[in-house]
mmCIF file of C-alpha atoms in Angstrom:
data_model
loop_
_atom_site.group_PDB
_atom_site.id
_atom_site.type_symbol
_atom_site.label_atom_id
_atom_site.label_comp_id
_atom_site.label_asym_id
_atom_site.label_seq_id
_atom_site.Cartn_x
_atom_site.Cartn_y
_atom_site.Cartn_z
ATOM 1 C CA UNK A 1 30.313 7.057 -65.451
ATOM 2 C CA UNK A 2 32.139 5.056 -62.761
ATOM 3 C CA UNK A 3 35.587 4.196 -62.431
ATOM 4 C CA UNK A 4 37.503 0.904 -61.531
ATOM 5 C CA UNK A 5 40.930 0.958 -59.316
ATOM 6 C CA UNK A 6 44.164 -0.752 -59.447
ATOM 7 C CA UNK A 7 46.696 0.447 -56.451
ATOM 8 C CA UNK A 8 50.013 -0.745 -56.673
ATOM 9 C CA UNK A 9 51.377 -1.178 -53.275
ATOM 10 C CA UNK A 10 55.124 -2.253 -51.991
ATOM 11 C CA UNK A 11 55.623 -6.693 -52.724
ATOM 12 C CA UNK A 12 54.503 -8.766 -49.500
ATOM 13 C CA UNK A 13 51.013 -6.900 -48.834
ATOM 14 C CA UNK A 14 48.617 -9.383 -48.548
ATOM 15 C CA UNK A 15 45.601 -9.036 -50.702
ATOM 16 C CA UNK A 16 43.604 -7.600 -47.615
ATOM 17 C CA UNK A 17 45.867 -5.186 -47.280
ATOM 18 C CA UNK A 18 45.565 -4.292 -50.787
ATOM 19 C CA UNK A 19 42.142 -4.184 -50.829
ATOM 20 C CA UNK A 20 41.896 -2.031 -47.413
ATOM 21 C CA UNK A 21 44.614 0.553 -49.251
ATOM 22 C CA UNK A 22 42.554 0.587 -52.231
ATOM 23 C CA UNK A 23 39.297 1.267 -50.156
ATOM 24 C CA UNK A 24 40.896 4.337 -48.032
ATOM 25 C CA UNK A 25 42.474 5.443 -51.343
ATOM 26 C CA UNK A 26 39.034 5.401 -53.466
ATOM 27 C CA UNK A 27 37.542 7.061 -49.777
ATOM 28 C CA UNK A 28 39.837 10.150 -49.616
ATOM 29 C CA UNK A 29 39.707 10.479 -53.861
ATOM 30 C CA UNK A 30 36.204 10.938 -53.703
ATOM 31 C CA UNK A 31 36.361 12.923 -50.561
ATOM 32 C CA UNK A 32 38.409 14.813 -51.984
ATOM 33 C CA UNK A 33 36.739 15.690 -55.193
ATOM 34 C CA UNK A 34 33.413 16.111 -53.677
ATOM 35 C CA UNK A 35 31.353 12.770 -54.580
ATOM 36 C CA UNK A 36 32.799 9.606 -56.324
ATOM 37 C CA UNK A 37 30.133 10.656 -59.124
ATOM 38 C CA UNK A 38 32.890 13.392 -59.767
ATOM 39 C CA UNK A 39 36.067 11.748 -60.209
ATOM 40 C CA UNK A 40 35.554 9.881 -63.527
ATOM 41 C CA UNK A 41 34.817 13.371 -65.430
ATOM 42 C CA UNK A 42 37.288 15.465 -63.211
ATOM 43 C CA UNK A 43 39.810 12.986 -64.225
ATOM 44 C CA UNK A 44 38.641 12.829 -67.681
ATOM 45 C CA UNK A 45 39.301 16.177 -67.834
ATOM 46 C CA UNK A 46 42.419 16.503 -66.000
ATOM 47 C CA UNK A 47 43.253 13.636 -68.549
ATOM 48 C CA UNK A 48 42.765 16.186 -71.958
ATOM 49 C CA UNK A 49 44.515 19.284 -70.410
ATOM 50 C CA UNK A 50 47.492 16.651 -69.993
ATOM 51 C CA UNK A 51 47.323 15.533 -73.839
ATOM 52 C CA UNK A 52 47.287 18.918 -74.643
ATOM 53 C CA UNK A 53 49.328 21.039 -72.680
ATOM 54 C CA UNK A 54 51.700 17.955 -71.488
ATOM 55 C CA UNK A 55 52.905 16.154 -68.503
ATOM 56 C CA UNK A 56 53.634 19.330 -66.610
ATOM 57 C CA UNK A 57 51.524 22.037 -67.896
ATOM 58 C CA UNK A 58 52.531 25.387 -67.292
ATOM 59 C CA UNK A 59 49.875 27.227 -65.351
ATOM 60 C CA UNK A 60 49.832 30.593 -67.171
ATOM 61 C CA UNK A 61 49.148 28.466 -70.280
ATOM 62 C CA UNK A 62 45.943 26.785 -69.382
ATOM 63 C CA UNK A 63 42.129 29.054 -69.111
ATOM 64 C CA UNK A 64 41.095 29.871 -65.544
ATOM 65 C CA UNK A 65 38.693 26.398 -66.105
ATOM 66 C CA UNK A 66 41.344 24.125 -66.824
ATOM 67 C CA UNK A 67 43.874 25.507 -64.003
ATOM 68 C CA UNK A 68 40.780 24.951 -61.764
ATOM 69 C CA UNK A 69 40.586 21.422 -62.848
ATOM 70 C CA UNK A 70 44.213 20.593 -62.718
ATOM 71 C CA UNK A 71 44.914 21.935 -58.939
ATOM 72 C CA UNK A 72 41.662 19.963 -57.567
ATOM 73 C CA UNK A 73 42.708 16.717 -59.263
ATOM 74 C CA UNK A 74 45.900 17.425 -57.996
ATOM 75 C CA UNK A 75 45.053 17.895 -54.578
ATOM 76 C CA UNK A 76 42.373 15.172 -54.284
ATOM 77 C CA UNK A 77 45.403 12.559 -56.127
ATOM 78 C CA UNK A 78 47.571 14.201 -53.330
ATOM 79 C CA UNK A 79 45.511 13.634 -50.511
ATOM 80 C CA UNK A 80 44.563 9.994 -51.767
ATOM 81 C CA UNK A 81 48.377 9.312 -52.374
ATOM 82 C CA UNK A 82 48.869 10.641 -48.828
ATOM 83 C CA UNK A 83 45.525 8.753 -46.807
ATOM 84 C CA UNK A 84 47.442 5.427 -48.331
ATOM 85 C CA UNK A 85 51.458 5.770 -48.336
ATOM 86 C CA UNK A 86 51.682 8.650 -45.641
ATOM 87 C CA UNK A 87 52.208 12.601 -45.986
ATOM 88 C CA UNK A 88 55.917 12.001 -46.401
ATOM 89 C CA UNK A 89 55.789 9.134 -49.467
ATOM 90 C CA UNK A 90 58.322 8.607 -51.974
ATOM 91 C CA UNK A 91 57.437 8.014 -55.765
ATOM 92 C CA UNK A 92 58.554 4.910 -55.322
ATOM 93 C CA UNK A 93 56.344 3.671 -52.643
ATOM 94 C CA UNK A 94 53.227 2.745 -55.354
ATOM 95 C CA UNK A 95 50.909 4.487 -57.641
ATOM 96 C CA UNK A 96 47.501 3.782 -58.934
ATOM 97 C CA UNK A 97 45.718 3.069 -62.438
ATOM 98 C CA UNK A 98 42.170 4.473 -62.876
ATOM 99 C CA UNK A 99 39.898 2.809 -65.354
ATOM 100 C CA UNK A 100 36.975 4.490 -66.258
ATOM 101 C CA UNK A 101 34.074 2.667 -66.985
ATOM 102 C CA UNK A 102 31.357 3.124 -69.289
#
């Protein structure tokens, strides 16, 4: 399974620019997680523990698997946020929309 990319970046980038943040983000994601093979089912995953523990899951809540699956997703998001909008961004500064594809 692969995944597809939208990265939301501040009005006035130029589509090169875009495309160059979207690059370094996809870079550092996969990086991050190991492989790019991994990031579609990390992020699958990371997707379920979300619809069923909720938007912040508490920790202590979740098996030693799914707390495992949470803080690398978290991390590798973190770094990939970082590699694109700097270690200091704001929430406002962008986001990102994975797709996965079949």
């Amino acid at each position: 399974m692969t995944y597809s990319l939208k990265l939301f970046v501040p009005d006035g980038s130029t589509p090169a620019q875009r495309e160059a943040a979207e690059r370094l983000f996809r870079q550092s994601l996969d990086a991050s997680l190991g492989d790019a093979a991994l990031v579609a089912p990390v992020y699958t995953a990371y997707l379920a523990i979300l619809g069923q523990h909720g938007e912040t899951p508490d920790p202590e809540a979740l098996t030693v698997e799914e707390r495992t699956v949470l803080e690398h997703w978290q991390q590798a998001e973190g770094a990939a946020m970082a590699a694109v909008f700097g270690p200091h961004r704001h929430l406002d500064e962008g986001g990102y929309e994975i797709r996965l594809d079949p």
